[in-house]
PDB file of C-alpha atoms in Angstrom:
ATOM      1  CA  UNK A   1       0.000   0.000   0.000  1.00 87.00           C
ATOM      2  CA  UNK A   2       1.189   3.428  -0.765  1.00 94.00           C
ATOM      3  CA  UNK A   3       1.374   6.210   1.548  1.00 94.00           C
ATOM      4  CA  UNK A   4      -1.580   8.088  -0.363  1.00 96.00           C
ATOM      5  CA  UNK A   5      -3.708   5.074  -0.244  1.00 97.00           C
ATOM      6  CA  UNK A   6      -3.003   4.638   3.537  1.00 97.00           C
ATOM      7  CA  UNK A   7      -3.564   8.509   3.975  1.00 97.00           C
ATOM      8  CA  UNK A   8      -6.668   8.068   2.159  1.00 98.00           C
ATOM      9  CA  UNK A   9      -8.397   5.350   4.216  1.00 98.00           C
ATOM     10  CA  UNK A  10      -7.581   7.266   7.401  1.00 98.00           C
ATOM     11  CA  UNK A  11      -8.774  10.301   6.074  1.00 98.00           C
ATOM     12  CA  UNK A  12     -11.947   8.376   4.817  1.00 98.00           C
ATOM     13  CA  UNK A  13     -12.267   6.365   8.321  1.00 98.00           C
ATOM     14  CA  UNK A  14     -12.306   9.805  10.105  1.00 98.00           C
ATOM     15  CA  UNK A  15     -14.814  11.204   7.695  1.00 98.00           C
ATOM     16  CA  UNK A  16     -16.959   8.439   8.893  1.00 98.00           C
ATOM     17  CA  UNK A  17     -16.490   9.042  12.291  1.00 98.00           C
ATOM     18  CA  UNK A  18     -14.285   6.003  12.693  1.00 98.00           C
ATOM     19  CA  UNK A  19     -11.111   5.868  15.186  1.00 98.00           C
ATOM     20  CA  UNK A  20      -7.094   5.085  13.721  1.00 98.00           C
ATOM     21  CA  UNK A  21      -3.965   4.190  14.788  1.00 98.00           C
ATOM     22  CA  UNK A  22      -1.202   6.046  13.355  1.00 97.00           C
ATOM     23  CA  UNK A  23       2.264   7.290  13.488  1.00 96.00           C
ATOM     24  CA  UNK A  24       3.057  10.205  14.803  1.00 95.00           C
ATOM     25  CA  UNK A  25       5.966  12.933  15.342  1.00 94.00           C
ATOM     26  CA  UNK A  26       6.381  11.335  18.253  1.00 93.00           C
ATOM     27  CA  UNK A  27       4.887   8.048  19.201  1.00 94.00           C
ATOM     28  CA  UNK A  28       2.231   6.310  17.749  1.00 96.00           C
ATOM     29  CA  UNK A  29      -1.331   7.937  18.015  1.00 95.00           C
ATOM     30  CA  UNK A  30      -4.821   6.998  18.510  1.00 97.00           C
ATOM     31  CA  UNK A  31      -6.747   9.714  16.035  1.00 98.00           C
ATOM     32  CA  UNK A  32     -10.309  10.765  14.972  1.00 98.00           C
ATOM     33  CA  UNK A  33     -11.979  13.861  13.627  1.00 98.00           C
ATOM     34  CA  UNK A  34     -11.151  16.119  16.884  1.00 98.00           C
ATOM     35  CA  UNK A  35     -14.351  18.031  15.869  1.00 98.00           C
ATOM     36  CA  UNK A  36     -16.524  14.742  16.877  1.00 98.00           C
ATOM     37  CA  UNK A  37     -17.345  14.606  20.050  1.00 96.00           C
ATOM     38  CA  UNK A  38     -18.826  10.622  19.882  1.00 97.00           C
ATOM     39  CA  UNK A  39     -15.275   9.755  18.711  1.00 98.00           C
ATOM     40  CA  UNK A  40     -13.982  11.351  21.012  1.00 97.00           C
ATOM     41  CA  UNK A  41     -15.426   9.588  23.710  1.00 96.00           C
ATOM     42  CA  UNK A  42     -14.825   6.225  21.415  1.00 97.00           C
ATOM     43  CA  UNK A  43     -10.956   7.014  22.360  1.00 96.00           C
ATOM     44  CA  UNK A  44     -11.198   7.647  25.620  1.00 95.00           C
ATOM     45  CA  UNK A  45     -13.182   4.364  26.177  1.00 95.00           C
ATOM     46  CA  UNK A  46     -10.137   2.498  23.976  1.00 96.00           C
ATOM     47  CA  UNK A  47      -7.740   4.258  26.520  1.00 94.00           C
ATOM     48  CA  UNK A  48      -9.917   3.678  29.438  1.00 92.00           C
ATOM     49  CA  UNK A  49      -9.130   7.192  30.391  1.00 85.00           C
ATOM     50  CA  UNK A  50     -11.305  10.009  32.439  1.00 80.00           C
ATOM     51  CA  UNK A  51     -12.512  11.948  30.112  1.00 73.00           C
ATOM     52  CA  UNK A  52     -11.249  15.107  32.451  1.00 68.00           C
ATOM     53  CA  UNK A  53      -8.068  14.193  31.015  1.00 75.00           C
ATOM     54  CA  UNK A  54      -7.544  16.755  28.036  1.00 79.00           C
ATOM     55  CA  UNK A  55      -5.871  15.037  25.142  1.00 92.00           C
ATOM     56  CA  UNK A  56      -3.600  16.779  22.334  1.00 95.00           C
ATOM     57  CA  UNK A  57      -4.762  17.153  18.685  1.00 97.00           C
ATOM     58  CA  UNK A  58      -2.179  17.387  15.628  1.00 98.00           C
ATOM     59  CA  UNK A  59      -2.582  20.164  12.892  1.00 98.00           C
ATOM     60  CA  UNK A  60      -0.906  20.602   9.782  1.00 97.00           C
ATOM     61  CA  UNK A  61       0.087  24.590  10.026  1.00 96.00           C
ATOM     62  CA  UNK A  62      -0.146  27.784  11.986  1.00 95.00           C
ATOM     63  CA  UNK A  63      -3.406  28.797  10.019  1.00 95.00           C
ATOM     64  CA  UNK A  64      -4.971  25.313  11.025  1.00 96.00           C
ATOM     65  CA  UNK A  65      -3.697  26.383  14.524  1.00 96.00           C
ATOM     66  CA  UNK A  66      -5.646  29.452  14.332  1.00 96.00           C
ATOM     67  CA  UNK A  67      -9.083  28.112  13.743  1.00 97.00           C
ATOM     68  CA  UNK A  68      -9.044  26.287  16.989  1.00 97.00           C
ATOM     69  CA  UNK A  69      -7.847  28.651  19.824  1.00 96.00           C
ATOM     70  CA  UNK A  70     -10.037  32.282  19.861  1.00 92.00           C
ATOM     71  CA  UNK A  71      -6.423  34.321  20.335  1.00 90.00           C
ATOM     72  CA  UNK A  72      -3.114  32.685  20.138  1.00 91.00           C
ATOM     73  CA  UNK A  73      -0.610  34.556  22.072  1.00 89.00           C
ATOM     74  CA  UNK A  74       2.472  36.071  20.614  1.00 88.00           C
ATOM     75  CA  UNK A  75       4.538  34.480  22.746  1.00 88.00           C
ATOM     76  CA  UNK A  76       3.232  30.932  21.415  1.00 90.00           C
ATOM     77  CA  UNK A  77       4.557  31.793  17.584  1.00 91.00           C
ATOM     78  CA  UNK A  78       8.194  32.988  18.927  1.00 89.00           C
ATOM     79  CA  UNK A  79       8.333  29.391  21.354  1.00 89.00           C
ATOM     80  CA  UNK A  80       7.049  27.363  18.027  1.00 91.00           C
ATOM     81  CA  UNK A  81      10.174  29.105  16.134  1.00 91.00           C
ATOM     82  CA  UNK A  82      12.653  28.418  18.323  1.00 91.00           C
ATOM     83  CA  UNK A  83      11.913  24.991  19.761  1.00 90.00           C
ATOM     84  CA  UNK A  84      14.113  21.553  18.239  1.00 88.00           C
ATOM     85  CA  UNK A  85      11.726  18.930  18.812  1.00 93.00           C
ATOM     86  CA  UNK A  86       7.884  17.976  18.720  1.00 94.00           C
ATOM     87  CA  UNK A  87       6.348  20.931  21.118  1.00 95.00           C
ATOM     88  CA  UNK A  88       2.509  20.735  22.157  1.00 96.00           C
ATOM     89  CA  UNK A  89       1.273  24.328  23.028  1.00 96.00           C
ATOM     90  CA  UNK A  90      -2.336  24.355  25.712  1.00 96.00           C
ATOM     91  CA  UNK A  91      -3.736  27.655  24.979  1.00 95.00           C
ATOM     92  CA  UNK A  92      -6.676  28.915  26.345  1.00 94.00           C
ATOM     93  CA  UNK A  93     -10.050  29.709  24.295  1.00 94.00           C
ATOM     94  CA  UNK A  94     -10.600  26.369  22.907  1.00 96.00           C
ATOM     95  CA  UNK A  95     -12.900  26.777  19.443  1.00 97.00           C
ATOM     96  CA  UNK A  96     -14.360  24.693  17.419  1.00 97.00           C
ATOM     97  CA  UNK A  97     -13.750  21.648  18.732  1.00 97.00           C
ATOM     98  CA  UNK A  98     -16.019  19.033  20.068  1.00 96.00           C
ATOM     99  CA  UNK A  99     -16.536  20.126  23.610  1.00 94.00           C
ATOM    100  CA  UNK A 100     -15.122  16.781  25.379  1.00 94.00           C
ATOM    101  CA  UNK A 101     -11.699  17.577  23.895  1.00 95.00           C
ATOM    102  CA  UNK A 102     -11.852  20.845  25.524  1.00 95.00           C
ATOM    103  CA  UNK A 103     -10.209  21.124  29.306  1.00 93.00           C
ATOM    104  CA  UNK A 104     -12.803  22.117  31.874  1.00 91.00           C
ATOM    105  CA  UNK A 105     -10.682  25.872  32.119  1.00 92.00           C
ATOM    106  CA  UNK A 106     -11.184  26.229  27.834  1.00 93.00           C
ATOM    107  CA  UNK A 107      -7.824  25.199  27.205  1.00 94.00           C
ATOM    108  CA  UNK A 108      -7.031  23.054  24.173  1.00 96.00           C
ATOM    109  CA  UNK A 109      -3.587  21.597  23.376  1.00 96.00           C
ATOM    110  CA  UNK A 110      -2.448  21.396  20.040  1.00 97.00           C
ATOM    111  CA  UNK A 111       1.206  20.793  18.404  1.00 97.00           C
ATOM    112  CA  UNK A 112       2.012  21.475  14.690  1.00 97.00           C
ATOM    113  CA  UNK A 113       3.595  18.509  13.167  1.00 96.00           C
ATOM    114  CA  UNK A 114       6.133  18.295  10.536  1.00 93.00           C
ATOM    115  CA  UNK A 115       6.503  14.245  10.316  1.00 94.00           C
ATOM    116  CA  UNK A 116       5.703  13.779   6.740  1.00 95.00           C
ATOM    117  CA  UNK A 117       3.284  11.202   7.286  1.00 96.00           C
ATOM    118  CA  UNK A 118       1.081  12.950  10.237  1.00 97.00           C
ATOM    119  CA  UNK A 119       1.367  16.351   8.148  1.00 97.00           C
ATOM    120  CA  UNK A 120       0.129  15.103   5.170  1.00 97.00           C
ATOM    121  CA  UNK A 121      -2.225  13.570   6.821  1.00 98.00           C
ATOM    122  CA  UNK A 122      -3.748  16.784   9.086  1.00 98.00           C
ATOM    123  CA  UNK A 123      -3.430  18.619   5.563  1.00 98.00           C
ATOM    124  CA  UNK A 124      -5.603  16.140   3.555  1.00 98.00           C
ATOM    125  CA  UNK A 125      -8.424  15.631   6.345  1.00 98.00           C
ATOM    126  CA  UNK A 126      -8.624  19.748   6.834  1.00 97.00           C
ATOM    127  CA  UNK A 127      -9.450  19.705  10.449  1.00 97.00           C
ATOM    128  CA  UNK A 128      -7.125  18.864  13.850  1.00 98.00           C
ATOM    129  CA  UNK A 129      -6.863  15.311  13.981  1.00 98.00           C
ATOM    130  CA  UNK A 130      -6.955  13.620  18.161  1.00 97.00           C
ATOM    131  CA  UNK A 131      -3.315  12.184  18.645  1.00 96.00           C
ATOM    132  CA  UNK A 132      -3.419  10.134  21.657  1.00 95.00           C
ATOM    133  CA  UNK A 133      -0.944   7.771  22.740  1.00 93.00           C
ATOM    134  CA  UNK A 134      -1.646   4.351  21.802  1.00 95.00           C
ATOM    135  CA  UNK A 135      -1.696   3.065  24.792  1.00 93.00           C
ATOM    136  CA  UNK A 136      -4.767   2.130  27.853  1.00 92.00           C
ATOM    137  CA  UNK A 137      -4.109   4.896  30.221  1.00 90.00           C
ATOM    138  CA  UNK A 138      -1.219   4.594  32.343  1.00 89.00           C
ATOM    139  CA  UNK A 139       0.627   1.723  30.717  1.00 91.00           C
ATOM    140  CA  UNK A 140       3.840   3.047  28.424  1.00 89.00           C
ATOM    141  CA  UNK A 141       2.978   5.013  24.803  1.00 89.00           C
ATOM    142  CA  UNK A 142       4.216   2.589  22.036  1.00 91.00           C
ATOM    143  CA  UNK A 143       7.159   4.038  20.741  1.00 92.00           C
ATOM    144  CA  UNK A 144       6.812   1.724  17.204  1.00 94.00           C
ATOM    145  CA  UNK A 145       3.587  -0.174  15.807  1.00 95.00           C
ATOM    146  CA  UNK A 146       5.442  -3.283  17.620  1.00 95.00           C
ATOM    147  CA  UNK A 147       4.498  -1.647  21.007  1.00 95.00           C
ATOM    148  CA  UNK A 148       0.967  -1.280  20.867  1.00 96.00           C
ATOM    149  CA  UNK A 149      -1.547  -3.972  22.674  1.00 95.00           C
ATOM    150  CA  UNK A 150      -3.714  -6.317  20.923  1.00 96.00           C
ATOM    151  CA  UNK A 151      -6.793  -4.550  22.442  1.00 95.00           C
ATOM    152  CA  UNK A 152      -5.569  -1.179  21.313  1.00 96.00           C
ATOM    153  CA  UNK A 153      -5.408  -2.897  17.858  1.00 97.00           C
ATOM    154  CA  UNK A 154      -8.664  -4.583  17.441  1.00 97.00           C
ATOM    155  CA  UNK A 155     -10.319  -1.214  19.229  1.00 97.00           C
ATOM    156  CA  UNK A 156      -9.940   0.853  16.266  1.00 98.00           C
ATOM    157  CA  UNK A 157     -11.658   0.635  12.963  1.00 98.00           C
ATOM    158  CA  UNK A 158      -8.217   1.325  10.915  1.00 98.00           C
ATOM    159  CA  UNK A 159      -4.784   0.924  11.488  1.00 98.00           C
ATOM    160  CA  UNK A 160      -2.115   2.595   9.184  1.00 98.00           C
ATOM    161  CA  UNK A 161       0.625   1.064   7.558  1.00 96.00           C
ATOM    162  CA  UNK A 162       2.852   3.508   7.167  1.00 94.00           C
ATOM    163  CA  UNK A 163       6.055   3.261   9.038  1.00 94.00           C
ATOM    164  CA  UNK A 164       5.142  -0.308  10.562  1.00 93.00           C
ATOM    165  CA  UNK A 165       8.406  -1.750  10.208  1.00 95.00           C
ATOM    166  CA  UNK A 166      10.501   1.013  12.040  1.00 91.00           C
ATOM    167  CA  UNK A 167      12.231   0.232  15.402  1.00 91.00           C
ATOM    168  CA  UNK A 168      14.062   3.779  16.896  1.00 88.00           C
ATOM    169  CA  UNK A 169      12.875   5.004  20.057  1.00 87.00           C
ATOM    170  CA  UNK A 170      10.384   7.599  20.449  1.00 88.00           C
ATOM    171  CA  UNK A 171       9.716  10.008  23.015  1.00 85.00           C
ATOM    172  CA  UNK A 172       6.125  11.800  23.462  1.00 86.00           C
ATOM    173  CA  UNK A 173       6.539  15.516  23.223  1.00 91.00           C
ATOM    174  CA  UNK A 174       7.310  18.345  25.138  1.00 91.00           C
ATOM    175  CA  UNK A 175       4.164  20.412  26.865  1.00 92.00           C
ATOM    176  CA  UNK A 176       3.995  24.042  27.542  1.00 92.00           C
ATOM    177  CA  UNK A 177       0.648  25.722  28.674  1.00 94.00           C
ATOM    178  CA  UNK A 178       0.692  29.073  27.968  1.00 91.00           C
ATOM    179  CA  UNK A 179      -1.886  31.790  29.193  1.00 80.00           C
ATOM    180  CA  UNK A 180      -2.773  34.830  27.594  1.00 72.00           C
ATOM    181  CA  UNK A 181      -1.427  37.014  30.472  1.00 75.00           C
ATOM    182  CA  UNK A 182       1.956  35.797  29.338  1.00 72.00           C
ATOM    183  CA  UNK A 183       2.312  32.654  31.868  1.00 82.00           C
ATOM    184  CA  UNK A 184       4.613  30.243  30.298  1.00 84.00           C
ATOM    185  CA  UNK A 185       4.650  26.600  32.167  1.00 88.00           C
ATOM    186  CA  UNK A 186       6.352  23.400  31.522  1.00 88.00           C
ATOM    187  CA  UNK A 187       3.705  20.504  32.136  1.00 88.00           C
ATOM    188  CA  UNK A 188       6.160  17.963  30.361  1.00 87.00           C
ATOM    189  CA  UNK A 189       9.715  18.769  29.213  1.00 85.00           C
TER     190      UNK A 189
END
């Protein structure tokens, strides 16, 4: 299968309201049309996660960024220029979004990915895709397809193929919440 096809079907899944597996910038994700609130709570029933638990979304862009967070502080764009490695920004005034994705204080976090498979990806489905760890709640992400649990597997209605075969560690990215007075806070480094 090509890496269009496999784009396709997850894009097509989503559309449907369906729940993937896929790789990530970081580790491998759990993913559905963050806009949907029933799968949504589809994923955090495969994680067997509280729902109070925010989880990230992936975009493809700082535009795509934009439509999802009412103001997005300057001091968000100069971190995003300056940071090395996969960064996920919480920023408050959550938009647009299905509502059980959004914290309970209206924050949302969101990273920008530049993995050419999860970019492509965000860019061909046009809305913030979830990207979850895929993993049930408190057990270690899966670094590489290899790591993820038979019941995280047969849980989802597609599973990409896309980078299947690699074996390199992973680490989940770093987390900043940042509030519109300026507050800068490292949740995860």
């Amino acid at each position: 299968m090509t890496r269009e096809e496999d784009i396709r079907q997850a894009v097509e899944t989503m559309r449907k309201g369906g729940v993937i597996l896929y790789p990530t910038d970081t580790v491998w994700g759990i993913g559905c049309d963050a806009t949907n609130a029933e799968a949504v709570a589809r994923i955090y029933k495969i994680k067997q996660r509280d729902d109070s638990k925010a989880m990230i979304c992936l975009v493809d862009s700082d535009a795509r960024l934009q439509r999802y967070v009412r103001n997005v502080p300057n001091v968000a764009w100069e971190l995003l220029d300056c940071v090395d490695k996969p960064t996920t920004v919480i920023l408050d005034g959550a938009v647009n979004l299905a509502s059980n994705l959004i914290a309970d204080d209206g924050s949302i976090a969101l990273r920008i990915t530049d993995e050419p498979f999860s970019k492509e990806l965000c860019y061909r489905f046009q809305k913030a895709v979830v990207s979850t760890s895929a993993n049930i709640s408190g057990e270690p992400a899966a670094q590489n397809y290899c790591d993820i649990s038979q019941d995280i597997l047969d849980a989802v209605d597609y599973v990409c193929w896309s980078r299947r075969q690699e074996h390199k560690p992973h680490t989940p990215s770093s987390i900043i919440k940042l509030g519109m007075d300026g507050e800068v806070r490292i949740i995860r480094k």
